[in-house]
């Protein structure tokens, strides 16, 4: 009930749960509390059950973001920020003055536009480094970046690193 | 027999076949012809059989590069260049003066070092933009970049784009 009330009062929700627990967490909040809200989905479907490195519990023909959207059609799911360390999510300027890329995927164009505004106003993302991929299906691509991210973590360790799309 | 002789005389091999045909192509060349050679594996395991966008025929817990290495243990498989358009592979300077990343994965450190030299001397890659990921297992990460690459192609179309790892 506590979770329901907290979620019901929020304007925007952030799914920062473990990807394999995301659907259960949203179920606990309750469908009624989610109605019509934007969900910034920053989770990744990492499966640690077979050891390290983790694999993906959903991929290629589906994504966690799409699973959430199908289960809760009244939510406006926008996948973003899932391709980087948390310190860079909220402070992109800490690496190369913010000259790296954050991806945005979602089926609701107005929700994607709102999230692009939040990324700029809340966290200081540069508008020209926010890359709108379009439909939520494109989250298959950004979730499948995680296997490379994990291996780059093996190369860089705790030093900050990020993806940038150069064009 | 023609394929065997051509391959037998080569110093370095490049697997630029369709990923779903790579093993068959190498079988046609014959195991004896491959013995001890470096294979630059630039192929991707794209499966177009279910329509567009293609999915991956191997991923996450295995990769095409590892499948090739297991089948032909006397080859020195080095995965590289598979994450970009062919025009950028051979002419990285055509985009942002070459300021973007090429990944290298392989179990044989000397073969990885040789390939890093080829990337510089054959194609003009900047040494500081060649990112050595280590063991061939890391090719799971770079092959799984393709779903995002395909969706970026949807955004950029034929304009050149590339991944850069910022650190």
XYZ file of C-alpha atoms in Angstrom:
334
model
C 0.000 0.000 0.000
C 2.879 2.337 0.786
C 4.367 1.667 -2.630
C 1.002 2.303 -4.254
C 0.584 5.691 -2.594
C 4.112 6.815 -3.372
C 3.753 5.823 -7.002
C 0.220 7.223 -7.267
C 1.403 10.662 -6.193
C 4.408 10.805 -8.520
C 4.393 12.644 -11.840
C 7.147 10.626 -13.441
C 8.414 7.203 -12.414
C 11.942 5.831 -12.713
C 12.447 2.098 -12.992
C 15.847 1.647 -11.402
C 15.170 -1.890 -10.207
C 17.151 -4.961 -11.153
C 15.865 -5.856 -14.604
C 14.843 -9.349 -13.616
C 12.702 -7.835 -10.826
C 11.186 -4.909 -12.720
C 7.841 -6.452 -13.630
C 7.291 -7.692 -10.059
C 8.140 -4.252 -8.649
C 5.641 -2.575 -10.957
C 3.017 -5.189 -10.084
C 3.587 -4.335 -6.419
C 2.941 -0.654 -7.160
C -0.252 -1.655 -8.891
C -1.604 -0.964 -12.350
C -3.944 1.798 -11.177
C -1.062 3.821 -9.737
C 0.843 3.696 -13.030
C -1.988 4.920 -15.241
C -0.905 7.529 -17.788
C 2.504 8.170 -16.263
C 5.886 8.315 -17.916
C 8.259 5.569 -16.827
C 11.932 6.321 -17.313
C 13.150 2.757 -17.690
C 16.858 2.636 -16.891
C 16.923 -1.070 -15.962
C 18.792 -3.810 -17.778
C 17.721 -7.455 -17.990
C 20.972 -8.816 -16.570
C 20.874 -12.455 -15.514
C 23.565 -13.247 -12.936
C 22.262 -16.777 -12.259
C 24.918 -18.446 -14.427
C 27.822 -16.467 -12.959
C 29.917 -13.682 -14.444
C 29.665 -11.986 -16.806
C 25.872 -11.828 -16.634
C 23.829 -12.687 -19.699
C 20.569 -11.080 -20.832
C 17.261 -12.605 -19.734
C 15.506 -11.071 -22.751
C 17.107 -9.891 -26.012
C 17.148 -9.657 -29.785
C 13.472 -10.376 -30.536
C 12.163 -8.573 -27.447
C 13.380 -6.290 -24.659
C 12.652 -5.596 -21.016
C 11.238 -2.196 -21.981
C 8.745 -3.818 -24.351
C 7.811 -6.439 -21.750
C 6.967 -3.648 -19.306
C 5.022 -1.717 -21.971
C 2.970 -4.787 -22.928
C 2.147 -5.618 -19.317
C 1.231 -2.013 -18.444
C -0.178 -0.456 -21.615
C -1.321 2.707 -19.770
C 2.298 3.516 -18.824
C 4.396 5.544 -21.247
C 7.646 3.620 -21.150
C 10.753 5.530 -22.257
C 14.016 3.616 -22.230
C 17.017 5.792 -21.482
C 20.236 6.074 -19.448
C 20.653 2.275 -19.240
C 23.913 2.261 -21.215
C 26.179 3.969 -18.658
C 27.374 4.079 -15.087
C 25.019 5.806 -12.649
C 27.509 8.612 -11.943
C 27.420 9.610 -15.604
C 23.632 9.332 -15.841
C 23.141 12.169 -13.391
C 26.308 14.121 -14.130
C 27.297 13.688 -17.774
C 29.595 16.711 -17.588
C 31.960 14.693 -15.405
C 33.303 13.025 -18.561
C 34.577 15.053 -21.525
C 32.243 17.960 -20.741
C 29.269 15.756 -21.526
C 30.402 15.000 -25.069
C 28.922 11.484 -25.221
C 25.567 9.962 -26.072
C 22.385 9.113 -24.219
C 19.754 7.156 -26.147
C 15.983 7.572 -25.904
C 13.419 4.991 -27.062
C 9.646 5.038 -26.609
C 6.400 4.601 -28.485
C 4.865 7.874 -27.234
C 6.522 10.826 -29.004
C 5.321 13.353 -26.408
C 6.754 11.203 -23.606
C 10.086 10.955 -25.456
C 10.109 14.754 -25.819
C 9.344 15.190 -22.111
C 12.170 12.811 -21.172
C 14.591 14.702 -23.395
C 13.648 17.794 -21.404
C 14.202 15.995 -18.077
C 17.611 14.768 -19.204
C 18.642 18.351 -19.874
C 17.024 20.093 -16.910
C 17.546 17.475 -14.201
C 20.970 16.162 -15.145
C 22.555 18.631 -17.559
C 22.607 16.495 -20.670
C 23.523 18.435 -23.814
C 20.594 18.545 -26.202
C 22.837 17.558 -29.125
C 24.000 14.437 -27.279
C 20.487 13.075 -26.736
C 19.875 10.604 -29.537
C 16.214 9.848 -30.180
C 16.001 6.349 -31.636
C 12.216 6.371 -32.014
C 9.954 3.462 -31.161
C 10.403 1.421 -27.994
C 11.479 -1.554 -30.092
C 14.841 0.214 -30.469
C 15.498 -0.544 -26.788
C 16.504 -4.016 -28.002
C 19.585 -2.288 -29.381
C 20.456 -0.290 -26.278
C 19.820 -3.194 -23.891
C 22.104 -5.331 -26.070
C 24.887 -2.785 -25.507
C 25.285 -4.160 -22.009
C 27.434 -7.168 -22.950
C 29.970 -4.762 -24.503
C 29.641 -2.330 -21.581
C 30.491 -5.163 -19.179
C 33.594 -6.076 -21.194
C 34.671 -2.436 -21.416
C 34.335 -2.346 -17.631
C 36.877 -5.163 -17.689
C 39.232 -2.896 -19.656
C 38.633 0.440 -17.881
C 37.675 -0.744 -14.396
C 36.278 2.092 -12.313
C 37.551 4.834 -14.603
C 34.586 6.511 -16.317
C 33.848 5.521 -19.895
C 30.897 6.008 -22.161
C 29.597 5.438 -25.653
C 29.414 8.283 -28.123
C 27.805 8.052 -31.532
C 29.936 10.021 -33.988
C 28.324 11.262 -37.197
C 40.230 -26.700 -54.912
C 40.596 -23.138 -56.204
C 39.485 -21.776 -52.852
C 41.945 -24.079 -51.107
C 44.911 -22.851 -53.148
C 44.028 -19.182 -52.772
C 43.627 -19.558 -49.031
C 46.719 -21.753 -48.676
C 48.904 -19.064 -50.279
C 47.567 -16.189 -48.177
C 49.355 -14.846 -45.099
C 46.286 -13.393 -43.465
C 42.655 -14.253 -44.151
C 39.632 -11.981 -43.949
C 36.237 -13.467 -43.258
C 33.933 -11.036 -44.997
C 31.242 -13.601 -45.714
C 27.660 -13.422 -44.533
C 27.824 -14.558 -40.912
C 25.355 -17.371 -41.401
C 27.593 -18.725 -44.204
C 31.005 -18.234 -42.564
C 31.539 -21.748 -41.265
C 30.549 -23.302 -44.594
C 32.906 -20.963 -46.471
C 35.806 -21.896 -44.210
C 34.946 -25.584 -44.578
C 35.122 -25.118 -48.351
C 38.621 -23.641 -48.020
C 39.598 -26.656 -45.947
C 41.136 -26.989 -42.535
C 44.640 -27.657 -43.870
C 44.707 -24.351 -45.732
C 43.806 -22.403 -42.600
C 46.493 -23.863 -40.354
C 48.287 -21.260 -38.215
C 46.879 -18.246 -40.045
C 45.311 -15.116 -38.668
C 41.658 -14.706 -39.575
C 40.353 -11.155 -39.444
C 36.738 -11.952 -38.729
C 34.589 -8.997 -39.755
C 31.370 -10.995 -40.219
C 28.181 -10.637 -38.220
C 25.692 -13.432 -37.491
C 22.713 -11.595 -38.957
C 19.634 -13.705 -39.540
C 17.345 -12.178 -42.176
C 15.036 -15.207 -42.325
C 12.351 -13.581 -40.159
C 12.375 -10.267 -42.035
C 13.701 -6.850 -41.065
C 15.428 -5.886 -38.912
C 17.555 -9.027 -38.845
C 18.137 -10.830 -35.560
C 21.324 -12.577 -34.428
C 21.727 -16.298 -35.104
C 24.169 -16.603 -32.173
C 24.517 -14.219 -29.192
C 24.948 -13.607 -25.499
C 26.366 -16.988 -24.415
C 28.375 -17.542 -27.610
C 29.467 -15.653 -30.730
C 30.189 -16.345 -34.378
C 33.867 -15.633 -33.732
C 34.001 -18.297 -31.026
C 32.113 -20.780 -33.201
C 34.756 -20.315 -35.901
C 37.594 -20.609 -33.373
C 36.183 -23.838 -31.912
C 35.681 -25.425 -35.326
C 39.151 -24.389 -36.569
C 41.428 -24.363 -33.522
C 44.565 -23.894 -35.639
C 43.246 -20.554 -36.933
C 44.002 -17.416 -34.942
C 40.628 -15.705 -35.016
C 40.658 -11.955 -34.370
C 37.293 -10.210 -34.390
C 37.471 -6.636 -35.601
C 35.833 -4.023 -37.865
C 32.402 -5.681 -37.641
C 30.781 -2.700 -35.896
C 30.835 -0.221 -38.785
C 30.040 0.417 -42.432
C 32.608 -0.963 -44.888
C 33.597 2.528 -46.095
C 34.724 3.425 -42.583
C 36.529 0.110 -42.053
C 39.021 0.891 -44.790
C 39.013 4.677 -44.512
C 38.360 5.729 -40.917
C 39.678 9.228 -41.641
C 36.559 9.894 -43.716
C 34.639 10.544 -40.478
C 35.866 13.047 -37.851
C 39.513 12.507 -38.847
C 39.315 8.940 -37.600
C 38.308 9.923 -34.076
C 36.145 6.851 -33.405
C 36.718 3.340 -32.151
C 37.576 -0.022 -33.653
C 37.460 -3.023 -31.327
C 39.823 -6.021 -31.364
C 39.095 -9.395 -29.727
C 41.122 -12.597 -29.919
C 42.618 -15.328 -27.781
C 46.106 -15.051 -29.314
C 47.829 -11.886 -28.050
C 50.418 -11.892 -30.840
C 47.658 -12.159 -33.436
C 45.796 -9.260 -31.813
C 49.002 -7.199 -31.926
C 49.528 -8.076 -35.597
C 45.961 -7.058 -36.433
C 46.395 -3.750 -34.624
C 49.366 -3.158 -36.905
C 47.349 -4.046 -40.013
C 44.555 -1.680 -38.985
C 47.064 1.153 -38.836
C 49.214 0.340 -41.868
C 46.546 -0.928 -44.262
C 43.655 1.367 -43.405
C 45.062 4.311 -41.420
C 43.444 3.633 -38.084
C 44.802 5.792 -35.282
C 46.624 3.677 -32.713
C 44.763 5.398 -29.859
C 41.405 4.520 -31.385
C 42.092 0.771 -31.523
C 40.520 -0.704 -28.404
C 41.896 -4.108 -27.418
C 39.155 -5.948 -25.540
C 41.230 -9.059 -24.905
C 39.934 -12.610 -25.240
C 37.767 -13.702 -28.161
C 34.822 -14.098 -25.791
C 34.539 -10.292 -25.868
C 33.307 -10.591 -29.458
C 29.932 -11.416 -27.911
C 29.824 -7.744 -26.959
C 30.818 -6.343 -30.341
C 28.562 -8.700 -32.311
C 25.681 -7.632 -30.043
C 26.296 -4.021 -31.101
C 24.686 -4.843 -34.426
C 21.070 -4.486 -33.256
C 21.846 -0.908 -32.183
C 23.865 -0.276 -35.349
C 20.870 -1.329 -37.440
C 18.580 1.046 -35.554
C 21.080 3.900 -35.854
C 21.070 3.200 -39.581
C 17.345 3.874 -39.354
C 18.144 7.293 -37.844
C 21.142 8.318 -39.971
C 20.426 6.480 -43.215
C 23.421 6.519 -45.523
C 25.214 9.334 -43.678
C 28.317 7.918 -41.998
C 28.127 7.208 -38.270
C 30.265 5.262 -35.884
C 30.716 4.294 -32.267
C 33.376 5.941 -30.164
C 34.273 4.868 -26.657
C 34.963 7.999 -24.598
C 37.079 7.686 -21.466
